C-alpha cells in the first residue's frame, strides 16, 4: 500500500498536533524501519509556571544545596524519580 507523504511542519507543536490526530502507519512503513540512536540530542523542554507552598520550596532548595545542584534541577530529578517508580504500577 502506498504511504502518504509526511507534511513539513513549522513548529514542534504543529508536528505534535499532527501525530496526535494521525496514524503513523499511514505514513511510515514500520516493517522496514531501522533503529537509530541520537545520543547527542538534548531533550526538548517546555517552561511551566508552578505555584508551591513557600515551605516546600525552601525544603527543596535545602536539598538541592546539599547536593550542589540548582533547585530547578532538583525538582526535575525528583519528578523523574517519582515517575520512574510509578511507571510500572
Short mmCIF file of N, CA and C in Angstrom, two decimals, residues 2-86:
data_model
loop_
_atom_site.label_atom_id
_atom_site.label_comp_id
_atom_site.label_asym_id
_atom_site.label_seq_id
_atom_site.Cartn_x
_atom_site.Cartn_y
_atom_site.Cartn_z
N UNK A 2 0.54 2.19 -0.82
CA UNK A 2 1.28 3.45 -0.94
C UNK A 2 1.12 4.28 0.33
N UNK A 3 2.22 4.77 0.85
CA UNK A 3 2.19 5.59 2.06
C UNK A 3 1.98 7.06 1.70
N UNK A 4 1.29 7.76 2.58
CA UNK A 4 1.06 9.19 2.39
C UNK A 4 2.35 9.95 2.69
N UNK A 5 2.59 11.08 2.02
CA UNK A 5 3.78 11.88 2.34
C UNK A 5 3.60 12.58 3.69
N UNK A 6 4.68 12.64 4.45
CA UNK A 6 4.65 13.34 5.75
C UNK A 6 4.75 14.84 5.48
N UNK A 7 3.84 15.63 6.04
CA UNK A 7 3.91 17.09 5.81
C UNK A 7 5.16 17.71 6.43
N UNK A 8 5.47 18.88 5.97
CA UNK A 8 6.57 19.66 6.57
C UNK A 8 5.96 20.54 7.65
N UNK A 9 6.54 20.48 8.85
CA UNK A 9 5.99 21.19 10.00
C UNK A 9 6.81 22.43 10.29
N UNK A 10 6.14 23.50 10.70
CA UNK A 10 6.81 24.75 11.04
C UNK A 10 7.27 24.78 12.49
N UNK A 11 6.56 24.05 13.36
CA UNK A 11 6.90 24.04 14.78
C UNK A 11 6.74 22.64 15.35
N UNK A 12 7.35 22.40 16.49
CA UNK A 12 7.17 21.11 17.18
C UNK A 12 5.72 20.93 17.59
N UNK A 13 5.07 22.01 17.98
CA UNK A 13 3.67 21.93 18.39
C UNK A 13 2.79 21.49 17.22
N UNK A 14 3.08 22.02 16.04
CA UNK A 14 2.32 21.64 14.85
C UNK A 14 2.53 20.15 14.55
N UNK A 15 3.76 19.69 14.67
CA UNK A 15 4.05 18.28 14.43
C UNK A 15 3.38 17.40 15.49
N UNK A 16 3.43 17.82 16.74
CA UNK A 16 2.80 17.07 17.82
C UNK A 16 1.29 16.95 17.58
N UNK A 17 0.68 18.04 17.17
CA UNK A 17 -0.75 18.04 16.87
C UNK A 17 -1.07 17.06 15.73
N UNK A 18 -0.24 17.09 14.69
CA UNK A 18 -0.45 16.20 13.55
C UNK A 18 -0.40 14.74 13.97
N UNK A 19 0.67 14.33 14.69
CA UNK A 19 0.82 12.93 15.05
C UNK A 19 -0.19 12.50 16.12
N UNK A 20 -0.74 13.45 16.85
CA UNK A 20 -1.78 13.13 17.83
C UNK A 20 -3.08 12.73 17.14
N UNK A 21 -3.25 13.22 15.92
CA UNK A 21 -4.51 13.02 15.22
C UNK A 21 -4.40 12.11 13.99
N UNK A 22 -3.20 11.57 13.73
CA UNK A 22 -3.00 10.73 12.55
C UNK A 22 -2.28 9.45 12.93
N UNK A 23 -2.59 8.38 12.24
CA UNK A 23 -1.96 7.09 12.47
C UNK A 23 -0.65 7.02 11.67
N UNK A 24 0.45 6.81 12.35
CA UNK A 24 1.76 6.79 11.69
C UNK A 24 1.87 5.69 10.64
N UNK A 25 1.11 4.62 10.77
CA UNK A 25 1.20 3.52 9.80
C UNK A 25 0.69 3.95 8.42
N UNK A 26 -0.06 5.06 8.35
CA UNK A 26 -0.47 5.60 7.05
C UNK A 26 0.69 6.32 6.35
N UNK A 27 1.73 6.66 7.12
CA UNK A 27 2.83 7.47 6.60
C UNK A 27 4.18 6.76 6.62
N UNK A 28 4.34 5.77 7.49
CA UNK A 28 5.65 5.14 7.70
C UNK A 28 5.51 3.63 7.58
N UNK A 29 6.43 3.01 6.85
CA UNK A 29 6.47 1.55 6.74
C UNK A 29 7.32 1.03 7.89
N UNK A 30 6.69 0.75 9.02
CA UNK A 30 7.41 0.34 10.23
C UNK A 30 8.09 -1.01 10.08
N UNK A 31 7.62 -1.86 9.16
CA UNK A 31 8.26 -3.16 8.95
C UNK A 31 9.68 -3.02 8.40
N UNK A 32 9.93 -1.92 7.71
CA UNK A 32 11.26 -1.70 7.13
C UNK A 32 12.04 -0.58 7.84
N UNK A 33 11.53 -0.12 8.96
CA UNK A 33 12.21 0.95 9.71
C UNK A 33 13.46 0.40 10.39
N UNK A 34 14.45 1.26 10.53
CA UNK A 34 15.71 0.88 11.19
C UNK A 34 15.83 1.64 12.51
N UNK A 35 16.40 0.97 13.51
CA UNK A 35 16.64 1.61 14.81
C UNK A 35 17.85 2.52 14.69
N UNK A 36 17.72 3.73 15.21
CA UNK A 36 18.84 4.68 15.26
C UNK A 36 18.90 5.28 16.65
N UNK A 37 20.06 5.80 16.99
CA UNK A 37 20.24 6.44 18.29
C UNK A 37 20.82 7.83 18.07
N UNK A 38 20.18 8.83 18.66
CA UNK A 38 20.64 10.21 18.59
C UNK A 38 21.21 10.57 19.96
N UNK A 39 22.40 10.13 20.22
CA UNK A 39 22.96 10.24 21.57
C UNK A 39 23.30 11.67 21.99
N UNK A 40 23.48 12.58 21.06
CA UNK A 40 23.90 13.94 21.43
C UNK A 40 22.75 14.93 21.46
N UNK A 41 21.51 14.45 21.29
CA UNK A 41 20.38 15.37 21.30
C UNK A 41 19.98 15.72 22.72
N UNK A 42 19.70 16.98 22.91
CA UNK A 42 19.18 17.43 24.20
C UNK A 42 17.66 17.37 24.13
N UNK A 43 17.01 16.75 25.12
CA UNK A 43 15.54 16.66 25.07
C UNK A 43 14.89 18.04 25.03
N UNK A 44 13.81 18.14 24.29
CA UNK A 44 13.05 19.40 24.25
C UNK A 44 12.49 19.68 25.64
N UNK A 45 12.46 20.92 25.99
CA UNK A 45 11.90 21.30 27.28
C UNK A 45 10.80 22.33 27.06
N UNK A 46 9.95 22.44 28.02
CA UNK A 46 8.86 23.42 27.97
C UNK A 46 8.81 24.12 29.33
N UNK A 47 8.75 25.42 29.30
CA UNK A 47 8.68 26.21 30.52
C UNK A 47 7.25 26.16 31.07
N UNK A 48 7.15 25.93 32.37
CA UNK A 48 5.85 25.95 33.03
C UNK A 48 5.93 26.86 34.25
N UNK A 49 4.77 27.26 34.71
CA UNK A 49 4.69 28.02 35.95
C UNK A 49 4.04 27.11 36.98
N UNK A 50 4.65 27.03 38.15
CA UNK A 50 4.16 26.12 39.18
C UNK A 50 4.17 26.85 40.52
N UNK A 51 3.04 26.89 41.16
CA UNK A 51 2.96 27.52 42.48
C UNK A 51 3.19 26.45 43.55
N UNK A 52 4.15 26.71 44.42
CA UNK A 52 4.47 25.79 45.51
C UNK A 52 4.36 26.53 46.83
N UNK A 53 3.95 25.82 47.87
CA UNK A 53 3.99 26.46 49.20
C UNK A 53 5.44 26.86 49.51
N UNK A 54 5.60 28.00 50.13
CA UNK A 54 6.94 28.54 50.43
C UNK A 54 7.80 27.52 51.20
N UNK A 55 7.22 26.85 52.18
CA UNK A 55 7.97 25.90 52.99
C UNK A 55 8.48 24.73 52.15
N UNK A 56 7.65 24.28 51.19
CA UNK A 56 8.06 23.19 50.30
C UNK A 56 9.23 23.63 49.43
N UNK A 57 9.14 24.83 48.87
CA UNK A 57 10.23 25.35 48.04
C UNK A 57 11.51 25.50 48.86
N UNK A 58 11.40 25.97 50.08
CA UNK A 58 12.58 26.10 50.94
C UNK A 58 13.22 24.74 51.20
N UNK A 59 12.39 23.72 51.45
CA UNK A 59 12.92 22.37 51.67
C UNK A 59 13.63 21.85 50.43
N UNK A 60 13.06 22.11 49.27
CA UNK A 60 13.68 21.68 48.01
C UNK A 60 15.02 22.39 47.82
N UNK A 61 15.05 23.67 48.11
CA UNK A 61 16.30 24.44 47.96
C UNK A 61 17.38 23.91 48.91
N UNK A 62 17.00 23.54 50.12
CA UNK A 62 17.96 22.97 51.07
C UNK A 62 18.51 21.65 50.54
N UNK A 63 17.61 20.79 50.05
CA UNK A 63 18.05 19.50 49.48
C UNK A 63 18.99 19.73 48.29
N UNK A 64 18.63 20.68 47.44
CA UNK A 64 19.44 20.97 46.25
C UNK A 64 20.81 21.49 46.66
N UNK A 65 20.83 22.36 47.66
CA UNK A 65 22.09 22.92 48.14
C UNK A 65 23.01 21.83 48.66
N UNK A 66 22.45 20.85 49.39
CA UNK A 66 23.25 19.74 49.91
C UNK A 66 23.86 18.91 48.79
N UNK A 67 23.17 18.85 47.64
CA UNK A 67 23.66 18.06 46.50
C UNK A 67 24.41 18.94 45.50
N UNK A 68 24.50 20.22 45.79
CA UNK A 68 25.20 21.19 44.95
C UNK A 68 24.62 21.23 43.52
N UNK A 69 23.28 21.28 43.45
CA UNK A 69 22.60 21.42 42.16
C UNK A 69 21.59 22.55 42.28
N UNK A 70 21.25 23.18 41.16
CA UNK A 70 20.20 24.21 41.21
C UNK A 70 18.87 23.59 41.65
N UNK A 71 18.07 24.37 42.35
CA UNK A 71 16.83 23.80 42.88
C UNK A 71 15.88 23.36 41.77
N UNK A 72 15.90 24.06 40.61
CA UNK A 72 15.05 23.63 39.49
C UNK A 72 15.47 22.24 39.01
N UNK A 73 16.77 21.98 38.99
CA UNK A 73 17.26 20.65 38.60
C UNK A 73 16.85 19.62 39.63
N UNK A 74 16.87 20.01 40.89
CA UNK A 74 16.44 19.12 41.96
C UNK A 74 14.98 18.72 41.77
N UNK A 75 14.14 19.67 41.44
CA UNK A 75 12.72 19.38 41.20
C UNK A 75 12.58 18.41 40.03
N UNK A 76 13.32 18.64 38.94
CA UNK A 76 13.25 17.75 37.78
C UNK A 76 13.71 16.34 38.13
N UNK A 77 14.78 16.24 38.91
CA UNK A 77 15.29 14.91 39.31
C UNK A 77 14.26 14.19 40.18
N UNK A 78 13.66 14.92 41.11
CA UNK A 78 12.67 14.31 41.99
C UNK A 78 11.45 13.84 41.21
N UNK A 79 10.99 14.66 40.28
CA UNK A 79 9.85 14.27 39.45
C UNK A 79 10.17 13.05 38.59
N UNK A 80 11.38 13.04 38.00
CA UNK A 80 11.78 11.91 37.16
C UNK A 80 11.83 10.62 37.98
N UNK A 81 12.39 10.70 39.20
CA UNK A 81 12.45 9.52 40.08
C UNK A 81 11.05 9.02 40.42
N UNK A 82 10.17 9.95 40.75
CA UNK A 82 8.80 9.57 41.13
C UNK A 82 8.07 8.92 39.95
N UNK A 83 8.23 9.50 38.78
CA UNK A 83 7.58 8.93 37.60
C UNK A 83 8.13 7.55 37.28
N UNK A 84 9.44 7.39 37.39
CA UNK A 84 10.06 6.07 37.13
C UNK A 84 9.52 5.01 38.09
N UNK A 85 9.36 5.37 39.36
CA UNK A 85 8.84 4.44 40.36
C UNK A 85 7.41 4.03 40.06
N UNK A 86 6.61 4.92 39.50
CA UNK A 86 5.19 4.65 39.26
C UNK A 86 4.88 4.18 37.85
#
